[in-house]
Amino acid sequence: MTATAVGFYLLSAVAVAAAVMLVASRNVWHAVLALAVVSLAVAGLMLTVSAEFLAFVLVLVYVGAVVVLAVFAILLTGNFGRSALPSSNELTVLAGLTSLALTALVAGVLLSRPAATAAAAGQFTVRQLGELLLGPFVLPFELVSVLLLAALIGAIVIARGQED
Amino acid sequence: MTAWLPLLPEFIIVACLGAVLLADLLLPRDRSRRVLAGVALAGTLLALVAVAALPDGSFGGVYAADGVARLVKILVLAALGLVVLSAWTWDQTWKRPMGEFWFLLLSAGLGMMVLASGQELITLYIGLELATVPMVLLTAYCPADRKSAEGGLKFLILAAVGSGVLLFGLSLLYAAAGATRLADLAQALVGRSLEPMVVIGLLCVLVGLGFKVALVPFHLWVPDAYEGAPTPVTAFLSVASKTAGFVLALRLLAGAFAALSREWGMVLAVLAAATMTLGNFAAIPQTNLKRLLAYSSVAQAGYLIMGLVAGDTLGLSALLYYLAAYLPTNLAAFAVVIAIEQASGSTDLAAYAGLAQRSPRLGLVLMLALLSLAGIPPLAGFTAKFYLFTAVFGQGYVWLVVLAVLNSALSLYYYLRVIRAVYIQPPERLPATGVAVAWPLALVLTATLIGILLLGVFPGLVVESARQAVQHLL
Amino acid sequence: MGALSLEHYLVVSSLLFGLGLFGVITRRHAVALLLSVELIMLAVALNFTAAACFLGHAAGQVFAIFVITVAAAEAAVGLAVVIAIYRTQQDADLDRLTVLKG
Amino acid sequence: MIANAWIIPLLPLLAAAVVALLGRRVTRLAGGLTASAVFFSLVISLKLLILLLANPRVNQMTWPWLQSAGQLALEAGLLVDPLSAMMLVIVSFVSLMIQVYSLGYMSDDPDRPRYFAYLSLFTFSMLGLVLANNLVLMYMFWELVGLCSYLLIGFWYQKPEAANAGKKAFIVTRFGDLGFLIGILLIGHLLNTFNIAELGQAVQAGKLTGGLATTVALLLFAGAVGKSAQFPLHIWLPDAMEGPTPVSALIHAATMVAAGVFMVARLFPLFTASPDALTVISYIGGGTAFLAATMACVQNDIKRILAYSTVSQLGYMMLALGCGGYTAGIFHLLTHGAFKALLFLAAGSVIHAVHTNRIWDMGGLGRTMKITSLVTLVGALALAGVFPFAGFFSKDAVLLAVAHSGRLDLLVIGLLTALITSFYIFRLFFTVFTQRPAAGKSGHESPLVMTLPMLLLALISTVLGFWAEPIQQFLGQSLGAAAAEAGHDRLIPLLAFIAACFGFGWAYLVYYQRAVSAALLARRFSWLYELLVNQYYIDAAYQWLVRRLLFAFSRVLAWFDRNVVDGAVNGVAWLCRQTGSLLRLVQVGRLSAYLLALVLGLLIMAVTVLLTQSAVLALP
Amino acid sequence: MLSLILAIPFAAALVIMFLPRERVTWPRWVALAGTLVGLAATLSVWFRFQLTQGFQFLETAPLLPSLGISYSLALDGMGLAMILLTAIIIFTGVLASWDHLERPQEFFAMLLVLVTGVFGVFMARDLFLFFLFYELAVLPMYLLIGIWGTGRKEYSAMKLTLYLLVGSALMLVGLLALYFSGEGRSFYLPDIAAKAFTPGFQKLFFPVLFLGFGTLAGFWPFHTWSPDGHASAPTAVSMLHAGVLMKLGAFGILRIGVELLPQGAQFWAPWLGLFTLVNIVYGSLVAMAQTDLKYVVAYSSVSHMGIVLLGICTLHPVALNGAVLQMFSHGIMTGLFFALVGMVYGRTHTRIIPDMGGLAKQMPFLAVAFTVGGLVSLGLPGFSGFVAELLVFMGAFRVHPVYAAIAVTGILFTAIYVLRVVQKIFFGPVRESFHGLTDANGVEKTCLAILMLVMLGVGVYPASLLRVINLTVEPLTALLRSLP
């Protein structure tokens, strides 16, 4: 078992455990924390396939942006006292069974699949990715800026509420 | 430079976005801000002209301006223009800033145009998000209204989960096929329909598409979002979003996943049956016209998806024609809803009592729109349904056609309930002087009415180009 | 336990995906729910990244970048809507959000 | 001349149309107009008869009426032969008499145009019926005759009894017509022709025999049973008295009831093809004759007595026809037409004078109404069959035919009926004309316009019998050689005469001399009296059938339609609405439920598709 | 020319919609003018029609070539008879609605739209067009009944519309099956007729088409929309509906069902014929138990349409001729009836039979007309109904003597209820409450007189119509005879 493999299993375990915490914790702060952990673990997993740039972006966006936004949201909704909402509702059992079955199915399908690709074949540099982004994928790249702008403008206008 | 030419319509919209943003900053906060609407409308019309005028072309193999794209973009832009006109005077009703509204509307339109042309998964995905996120924001645009905020949140979360599932499916398919271009995907997937991972990926994609076009059981956001959203937004959602969703489904299923057509054909046939049936049944007890139309649009999605089930030239061109027919029809209905909402502040069926006697023209438009939805000749909906059912029948789905025609008859039940309120019941809440209709809305009513009649009587206007476009595609 | 294959990554992400789905169904706190959505997006991003590496096809990583970006945008929009709802209802319990039904 | 026969029915039709269209504008002229039309018809009919007397043969003329794919060509055609010529004369003559009489009788009625239009239409229908050369055309006129009787019986529509009686007449006869129509259809199916002459040839060629022939004959006869008021469809005729009296005369003498007898005579070759059918006809005829005569004995309404008498006499005719006495039957029809018209007109005259129908409210009218009483006596004698009046000869011919056929039982019934006939008619005569006048009912003689027709009819009733032989011979030529000639017999007329005398004597004792109390008799034979007064409970049985059975059944069906057939429809609608309300509950409004549905949907889809795939793979 | 017939009522409807609202009498004049011109156009077609088999006045233009849809109109004998019927009924229908109610603009406009659909069905030579006009003819009914009806109008209107559309749903399935069976994709009727449908196909789809069309023709047990619908509808609509619309169903069965699927028809006809007997006898018996005048007439329509359907089910040429003639005859007759019911109701304000009586005194003309209608209904010779029924019975007798014998009893029951109704309404003593009521006015008299004269004319000289109808029946018969 290579170091990569060890890292993979370790990080996977962390990611899954944190994810469980995310969906099961009673405290919303714990959930935020769990998301940060999952993000980091997944970033680590990305590193195991040498996708350093992706890992970087992931940490930057998830830990740097999403988590911060979530913290702000929790603070803004003034929910310190009631952050410990019941973590789940009465659909839990049904939801659990369904999700479990689905996950088992998907995982089972994946596991039963002949491992067609045995080794990581491609490592891409930031430059390569940048060329792609400005080459064939320039259009989505441009569009995503429109999307972000729209999301920003919209988020502000909605969050600001109805002033008059 | 010429390489970018096929993107001209999109650029026009982007330029228009900038113009709206700029004007919003510069203009004083008074009624002159209706200029913004004018800007949006002008941009839309310009883009429409560009779409219609440009020849076929493509951009880097990831973006195609082909016949299907042209047709769908015309529909989206037409819807956009008509919705801009319908929302023209809503600054008074809403008391909300309109600059951002036009911006979001236009960007959603842009996303839909991208969906129409995208030839590659990433582009399509961004287009999808661009078409969805602004719509979510527009749905929640009046958060002081509990319904708007709630509808927006439900829409948002379901949209996010839906696109998450879609993405997960795409990622599996990508893992299986190693391609993001639709053409490459199609090639890579040939003969792999029995691979379980591919199947799972496909089904995840179907869920995402099902969410977007509102197939049962992924339709549950539709009634809530439609009812919650400001009515012009609902109108846009019901027409343009649906059109974009269907063209996405067409591109993916008939294009990229053509090799898996047996799988998705089977699933979609069942979903179509469930969708039209549930949509129609659930519409029966509704008392709010917006909600009723929401369920009706669910049912319509059930009919529409049959075009994909048929999957051949006839079926896909029927799908496009149906979308074209659906556009003026549904917009006409919503235009009347808007007019009544502005006059009485309600979208309850009770507010429509005696409309035909107070405002005969509004009553007539609403009746024709609903009858067209029900598929009554000589209106657009009839010809479209006939064409669609013919196509589906031709592919051997006789049971589905039987179910669909029975559903059409059933749907008439609740449409007639509305018509009953409009024509038969005596006026109660409507002002005796009739319902005042501002000129932009009057324009919408006229245009959609003409569309309903024209497309019904001269189906050849759209059908031929749809056929050619689809033939080219397959 | 052989060498790592793509399937390993796919399985992990499918676990995350499943947990995310479980989370979106069961979480009543709006923010927590949005975090579960982010979990799903994480799973997807991992899938694309891993697949790109194993297939040697860079587009998958580009896809992952877009997914991460859009996920952030969605989070922003979602949180804005949550805040807006909180303004009117002083409550973040999603199960009490049932004005619209039937 | 013969080619112009179509003018005969057309004249009354035109008159009817003119009067109907002009309506109240010709109130005064209406009667004159229609009567003159009938007069011209009579003139032409007479010329026709004379022509045929000189040269008795069968003439036909046809016009195409409709053609249909499937080798069906119907034509409108006339058949002029001795039978129809004779009938034309009698119909138009009696009609004329009655129209003239009506000029006086109806002189006060503001609705005269309608009345005369109906009368004229009636005449037209009957003339058309007589002339029709094929079954379809015959059926058409047959129905028109029924219609006219409906209209005329219900002429005073504001009287509920009159309206009811008209309806009853139409429906009861239509019941028989049903059989007639089915018979016609069956003939068309079997022989592929409706032409009467061709039918005769086909039957003689043996194309229709055995059970089918009997079926056809009986179905056709059903029509005659209805129209000619034979048992068991005779119930409409007594009620038909609610119409104006001249109408009764017309119905009883020359049009409606004659139609049935005429039809049997016209289609006689068909009937002869089935001896069984003839037997049935003769027994129904005989039975009707007897039953109706007995019922006539206990009636109190002068017109009802005459009505039952008509039923009885029609039974005679049927009896004769059933026994093969073709000419005898028709001849009796002729004489009966004359004397029954006479009796009715006389009765009308009486009613006109005393404004009542009850014979017990009359009495002693012989003193004030000399002419009327005289003609009534003539009519009564004719009806009773007293020499030398016409009835004697025709009844004699009927009984001869019966005797000739060898059915002694029927002969006895015939003779018994003759006795009873004589009794009831003199019961009437004595009660009305000879007894003490009832208080305030002295009466007065009718005007000339009414008495003249009566006198003319009386004359004919008296003398017609002397031409019995030539007329019968002439009529027989319609059938060609097939006419069976009854031989002469001295015994039968004697027996009939004795029976008539007995009847007369009995009536004389009871109602003139009052030697025997009628009331006592009624009490002594109360069961019989009850039975007769209630018309053997036949009417009641029909009432029960229609009210209790038919209407109840129709109400049950209506309930079924409303609640079961339509209930199923409404049930489906209800189910749809309920389903809608139920499905509405799916939309609980909770986000978590929506998401669950999404995930569950995905799971189910995945499982189903994968299972299906593996199932398909597992297939060989 | 045929397009003109189609366009005239539609144009009139458009004109009416754009009339100034305050001019309440203008719509009826426009409607009258439109229907009169339409009648004139129809008559001109009638006189220019050549007495030859096959279709005439063909007009065709591509509508949707990719699907094989064309705008094709043509007429044969049966179609000609039917458009004549339609033109007469709508003209008299406008007359019968002369002193109309509120919202005349919408009323006449919708009435004329409906008639456009009816004309279209009778002239269509393309299945798509046929279906289009068929539905167009059904739908305005909803509002016409819902707005201007009486009694449980909304319920009836809804039931009628949905019922008929479910029927047309079945029909559509059948039409599509015809389109897709065999080679060639065309909705043009001659193209479809040229296809050789397999016996199995014919047996499968004939009942589908029959039931689809049969629903509109009042086929038992799918008839219950008609009594409620007819009873609730305003006069002119009842006239049109019972008079013409129900004929669309029978017309469709002949034109589409029997002509295109003769073997299927041959296979199913005896069984379907059994149901038509139920129609005839059951319809008349149920009519007997009704107390509402309109329900009586409506159930009588069910019964009479049973005769039409029986005629079709015999597949015998004579009966087919009779069936088409009966369509015409019943159309006129029931038009007359409903016009009369409307006029009587307009005066007495009741339709409950026991509440009426003695009206002949106040309204002699109406009484006469009603009696005439009743007589036609019970098959009195001299009127059109007799000839039609006689032909049906004659044909039926050659094929199913027992059916025919049972069917004939229906006319007896008809006689019973018709005469009962006539008596109860018009005869008997005059009632105090009806003093001062007037007889028909000039417009009403014109309307009734036209209808009565048509019935009389056809009854006295049926060849006038029959030779035209025969032109359709003869080739059909030849087709049926050529079957194995």
Tab-separated table of C-alpha atoms in Angstrom, chain B residues 165-409:
chain	number	residue	atom	x	y	z
B	165	VAL	CA	-27.834	15.337	-8.802
B	166	LEU	CA	-27.530	16.282	-12.441
B	167	LEU	CA	-23.895	17.089	-11.950
B	168	PHE	CA	-23.260	13.894	-10.081
B	169	GLY	CA	-24.764	12.035	-12.973
B	170	LEU	CA	-22.685	13.984	-15.446
B	171	SER	CA	-19.598	13.263	-13.415
B	172	LEU	CA	-20.304	9.558	-13.542
B	173	LEU	CA	-20.905	9.723	-17.247
B	174	TYR	CA	-17.794	11.760	-17.650
B	175	ALA	CA	-15.914	9.149	-15.708
B	176	ALA	CA	-17.307	6.511	-17.999
B	177	ALA	CA	-16.859	8.343	-21.265
B	178	GLY	CA	-14.084	10.820	-20.701
B	179	ALA	CA	-15.576	13.557	-22.782
B	180	THR	CA	-17.509	16.746	-22.252
B	181	ARG	CA	-18.464	17.526	-25.818
B	182	LEU	CA	-21.844	16.145	-26.668
B	183	ALA	CA	-20.669	14.663	-29.931
B	184	ASP	CA	-17.741	12.919	-28.249
B	185	LEU	CA	-19.972	11.705	-25.455
B	186	ALA	CA	-22.385	10.261	-27.934
B	187	GLN	CA	-19.623	8.360	-29.639
B	188	ALA	CA	-18.072	7.167	-26.419
B	189	LEU	CA	-21.338	5.850	-25.087
B	190	VAL	CA	-22.287	3.740	-28.052
B	191	GLY	CA	-22.948	0.184	-26.959
B	192	ARG	CA	-22.548	0.896	-23.281
B	193	SER	CA	-26.181	1.100	-22.317
B	194	LEU	CA	-25.892	-1.930	-20.082
B	195	GLU	CA	-23.090	-0.528	-17.978
B	196	PRO	CA	-24.648	0.104	-14.557
B	197	MET	CA	-22.568	3.198	-13.872
B	198	VAL	CA	-23.671	4.718	-17.117
B	199	VAL	CA	-27.236	3.916	-16.270
B	200	ILE	CA	-26.942	5.489	-12.839
B	201	GLY	CA	-25.361	8.544	-14.349
B	202	LEU	CA	-28.070	8.773	-16.938
B	203	LEU	CA	-30.784	8.492	-14.320
B	204	CYS	CA	-29.177	11.220	-12.231
B	205	VAL	CA	-29.182	13.396	-15.333
B	206	LEU	CA	-32.818	12.555	-15.864
B	207	VAL	CA	-33.592	13.670	-12.330
B	208	GLY	CA	-31.874	16.964	-12.962
B	209	LEU	CA	-33.701	17.448	-16.237
B	210	GLY	CA	-36.905	16.279	-14.638
B	211	PHE	CA	-36.499	18.948	-12.048
B	212	LYS	CA	-35.876	21.592	-14.648
B	213	VAL	CA	-38.865	20.721	-16.838
B	214	ALA	CA	-41.011	19.684	-13.857
B	215	LEU	CA	-41.640	16.017	-14.289
B	216	VAL	CA	-43.355	14.095	-11.533
B	217	PRO	CA	-42.007	13.452	-8.889
B	218	PHE	CA	-39.459	16.236	-9.374
B	219	HIS	CA	-42.107	18.842	-10.006
B	220	LEU	CA	-42.928	19.633	-6.414
B	221	TRP	CA	-41.218	22.997	-6.465
B	222	VAL	CA	-43.329	24.161	-9.368
B	223	PRO	CA	-46.643	24.973	-7.698
B	224	ASP	CA	-44.974	26.695	-4.795
B	225	ALA	CA	-42.479	28.668	-6.819
B	226	TYR	CA	-45.061	29.618	-9.430
B	227	GLU	CA	-47.495	30.805	-6.843
B	228	GLY	CA	-44.888	32.584	-4.807
B	229	ALA	CA	-43.089	34.350	-7.616
B	230	PRO	CA	-44.197	37.734	-8.865
B	231	THR	CA	-46.561	36.967	-11.727
B	232	PRO	CA	-44.390	38.188	-14.620
B	233	VAL	CA	-41.640	36.013	-13.229
B	234	THR	CA	-43.999	33.078	-13.101
B	235	ALA	CA	-44.868	33.755	-16.694
B	236	PHE	CA	-41.237	33.753	-17.703
B	237	LEU	CA	-40.556	30.689	-15.610
B	238	SER	CA	-43.419	28.775	-17.128
B	239	VAL	CA	-42.487	29.562	-20.680
B	240	ALA	CA	-38.829	30.367	-21.161
B	241	SER	CA	-37.429	28.198	-18.393
B	242	LYS	CA	-39.464	25.317	-19.621
B	243	THR	CA	-38.358	25.861	-23.180
B	244	ALA	CA	-34.734	26.018	-22.111
B	245	GLY	CA	-35.127	22.925	-19.972
B	246	PHE	CA	-36.579	21.015	-22.861
B	247	VAL	CA	-33.933	22.080	-25.283
B	248	LEU	CA	-31.337	20.989	-22.746
B	249	ALA	CA	-33.076	17.651	-22.479
B	250	LEU	CA	-33.163	17.453	-26.236
B	251	ARG	CA	-29.472	18.225	-26.579
B	252	LEU	CA	-28.457	15.793	-23.884
B	253	LEU	CA	-30.802	12.926	-24.426
B	254	ALA	CA	-31.273	12.956	-28.155
B	255	GLY	CA	-27.775	14.201	-28.746
B	256	ALA	CA	-25.269	12.968	-26.236
B	257	PHE	CA	-27.125	10.008	-24.842
B	258	ALA	CA	-28.737	8.795	-28.011
B	259	ALA	CA	-27.111	5.441	-27.432
B	260	LEU	CA	-29.043	5.094	-24.193
B	261	SER	CA	-32.343	5.983	-25.753
B	262	ARG	CA	-33.958	2.718	-24.776
B	263	GLU	CA	-33.282	3.388	-21.135
B	264	TRP	CA	-34.319	6.993	-20.984
B	265	GLY	CA	-37.162	6.401	-23.401
B	266	MET	CA	-38.704	3.871	-21.075
B	267	VAL	CA	-38.231	6.019	-18.006
B	268	LEU	CA	-39.493	9.157	-19.651
B	269	ALA	CA	-42.571	7.418	-21.001
B	270	VAL	CA	-43.544	6.421	-17.471
B	271	LEU	CA	-42.656	9.844	-16.117
B	272	ALA	CA	-44.667	11.496	-18.887
B	273	ALA	CA	-47.687	9.432	-17.988
B	274	ALA	CA	-47.323	10.184	-14.303
B	275	THR	CA	-46.677	13.853	-14.928
B	276	MET	CA	-49.644	14.607	-17.096
B	277	THR	CA	-51.976	12.594	-14.930
B	278	LEU	CA	-50.872	14.010	-11.633
B	279	GLY	CA	-50.632	17.523	-12.962
B	280	ASN	CA	-54.148	17.414	-14.265
B	281	PHE	CA	-55.682	15.762	-11.275
B	282	ALA	CA	-53.983	18.065	-8.845
B	283	ALA	CA	-55.099	21.092	-10.822
B	284	ILE	CA	-58.744	20.185	-10.408
B	285	PRO	CA	-59.248	21.388	-6.836
B	286	GLN	CA	-57.159	24.551	-7.178
B	287	THR	CA	-58.758	27.879	-6.455
B	288	ASN	CA	-55.823	30.150	-7.156
B	289	LEU	CA	-55.338	30.752	-10.825
B	290	LYS	CA	-51.573	31.017	-10.600
B	291	ARG	CA	-51.385	27.720	-8.809
B	292	LEU	CA	-53.821	26.188	-11.211
B	293	LEU	CA	-51.687	27.297	-14.104
B	294	ALA	CA	-48.681	25.889	-12.312
B	295	TYR	CA	-50.230	22.463	-12.183
B	296	SER	CA	-51.404	22.893	-15.718
B	297	SER	CA	-47.825	23.588	-16.740
B	298	VAL	CA	-46.782	20.406	-14.964
B	299	ALA	CA	-49.309	18.537	-17.043
B	300	GLN	CA	-48.071	20.286	-20.165
B	301	ALA	CA	-44.578	19.126	-19.345
B	302	GLY	CA	-45.954	15.620	-19.330
B	303	TYR	CA	-47.224	16.086	-22.874
B	304	LEU	CA	-44.059	17.805	-24.010
B	305	ILE	CA	-41.729	15.121	-22.794
B	306	MET	CA	-43.620	12.687	-24.989
B	307	GLY	CA	-41.926	14.366	-27.912
B	308	LEU	CA	-38.609	13.171	-26.569
B	309	VAL	CA	-40.052	9.765	-25.877
B	310	ALA	CA	-40.956	9.517	-29.524
B	311	GLY	CA	-37.435	10.716	-30.224
B	312	ASP	CA	-37.576	10.748	-34.006
B	313	THR	CA	-37.664	13.727	-36.308
B	314	LEU	CA	-41.382	13.929	-36.040
B	315	GLY	CA	-41.337	13.724	-32.260
B	316	LEU	CA	-38.616	16.283	-31.713
B	317	SER	CA	-40.062	18.719	-34.198
B	318	ALA	CA	-43.390	18.185	-32.474
B	319	LEU	CA	-41.711	19.047	-29.209
B	320	LEU	CA	-40.332	22.261	-30.638
B	321	TYR	CA	-43.613	23.162	-32.234
B	322	TYR	CA	-45.437	22.456	-29.014
B	323	LEU	CA	-43.037	24.725	-27.182
B	324	ALA	CA	-43.692	27.421	-29.748
B	325	ALA	CA	-47.412	26.999	-29.373
B	326	TYR	CA	-47.154	26.888	-25.626
B	327	LEU	CA	-45.375	30.203	-25.467
B	328	PRO	CA	-48.083	32.607	-26.613
B	329	THR	CA	-50.717	30.460	-25.010
B	330	ASN	CA	-49.325	30.473	-21.530
B	331	LEU	CA	-48.100	34.046	-21.748
B	332	ALA	CA	-51.547	35.156	-22.781
B	333	ALA	CA	-53.047	33.468	-19.755
B	334	PHE	CA	-50.505	35.025	-17.467
B	335	ALA	CA	-50.939	38.416	-19.057
B	336	VAL	CA	-54.572	38.296	-18.052
B	337	VAL	CA	-53.594	37.142	-14.598
B	338	ILE	CA	-51.293	40.133	-14.373
B	339	ALA	CA	-53.999	42.500	-15.482
B	340	ILE	CA	-56.416	41.164	-12.899
B	341	GLU	CA	-53.816	41.130	-10.197
B	342	GLN	CA	-53.035	44.761	-10.870
B	343	ALA	CA	-56.690	45.642	-10.810
B	344	SER	CA	-57.863	43.600	-7.856
B	345	GLY	CA	-54.714	42.495	-6.074
B	346	SER	CA	-55.796	38.894	-6.180
B	347	THR	CA	-55.103	35.821	-8.215
B	348	ASP	CA	-57.978	33.877	-6.723
B	349	LEU	CA	-60.463	32.393	-9.112
B	350	ALA	CA	-63.187	34.338	-7.361
B	351	ALA	CA	-61.602	37.558	-8.595
B	352	TYR	CA	-62.343	36.495	-12.174
B	353	ALA	CA	-66.075	36.188	-11.780
B	354	GLY	CA	-67.812	38.020	-14.576
B	355	LEU	CA	-64.637	39.152	-16.277
B	356	ALA	CA	-66.172	38.658	-19.709
B	357	GLN	CA	-68.893	41.130	-18.896
B	358	ARG	CA	-66.600	43.713	-17.406
B	359	SER	CA	-63.738	43.387	-19.868
B	360	PRO	CA	-64.795	41.235	-22.801
B	361	ARG	CA	-61.423	41.345	-24.487
B	362	LEU	CA	-59.544	40.150	-21.435
B	363	GLY	CA	-62.128	37.440	-20.985
B	364	LEU	CA	-61.777	36.358	-24.576
B	365	VAL	CA	-58.007	36.206	-24.407
B	366	LEU	CA	-58.087	34.194	-21.213
B	367	MET	CA	-60.652	31.813	-22.635
B	368	LEU	CA	-58.745	31.278	-25.851
B	369	ALA	CA	-55.519	30.785	-23.951
B	370	LEU	CA	-57.058	28.192	-21.683
B	371	LEU	CA	-58.756	26.446	-24.558
B	372	SER	CA	-55.491	26.380	-26.394
B	373	LEU	CA	-53.895	24.816	-23.355
B	374	ALA	CA	-56.624	22.227	-23.374
B	375	GLY	CA	-56.033	21.602	-27.040
B	376	ILE	CA	-59.165	22.943	-28.630
B	377	PRO	CA	-59.149	23.906	-32.293
B	378	PRO	CA	-58.370	26.045	-34.115
B	379	LEU	CA	-55.905	27.303	-31.556
B	380	ALA	CA	-52.193	26.693	-31.334
B	381	GLY	CA	-52.498	24.166	-28.548
B	382	PHE	CA	-54.743	21.974	-30.616
B	383	THR	CA	-52.503	21.714	-33.610
B	384	ALA	CA	-49.491	21.228	-31.397
B	385	LYS	CA	-51.146	18.446	-29.463
B	386	PHE	CA	-52.360	16.808	-32.590
B	387	TYR	CA	-48.900	16.924	-34.096
B	388	LEU	CA	-47.304	15.675	-30.923
B	389	PHE	CA	-49.739	12.842	-30.379
B	390	THR	CA	-49.371	11.820	-33.974
B	391	ALA	CA	-45.626	11.612	-33.536
B	392	VAL	CA	-45.865	9.588	-30.345
B	393	PHE	CA	-48.462	7.295	-31.804
B	394	GLY	CA	-46.189	6.707	-34.751
B	395	GLN	CA	-43.498	5.381	-32.458
B	396	GLY	CA	-45.862	2.809	-31.077
B	397	TYR	CA	-46.674	4.429	-27.745
B	398	VAL	CA	-50.377	3.941	-28.229
B	399	TRP	CA	-51.086	3.612	-24.519
B	400	LEU	CA	-49.345	6.885	-23.880
B	401	VAL	CA	-51.388	8.646	-26.522
B	402	VAL	CA	-54.593	7.216	-25.124
B	403	LEU	CA	-53.632	8.438	-21.704
B	404	ALA	CA	-52.640	11.807	-23.063
B	405	VAL	CA	-55.862	12.399	-24.936
B	406	LEU	CA	-57.885	11.337	-21.924
B	407	ASN	CA	-55.815	13.693	-19.854
B	408	SER	CA	-56.515	16.483	-22.301
B	409	ALA	CA	-60.195	15.883	-21.848
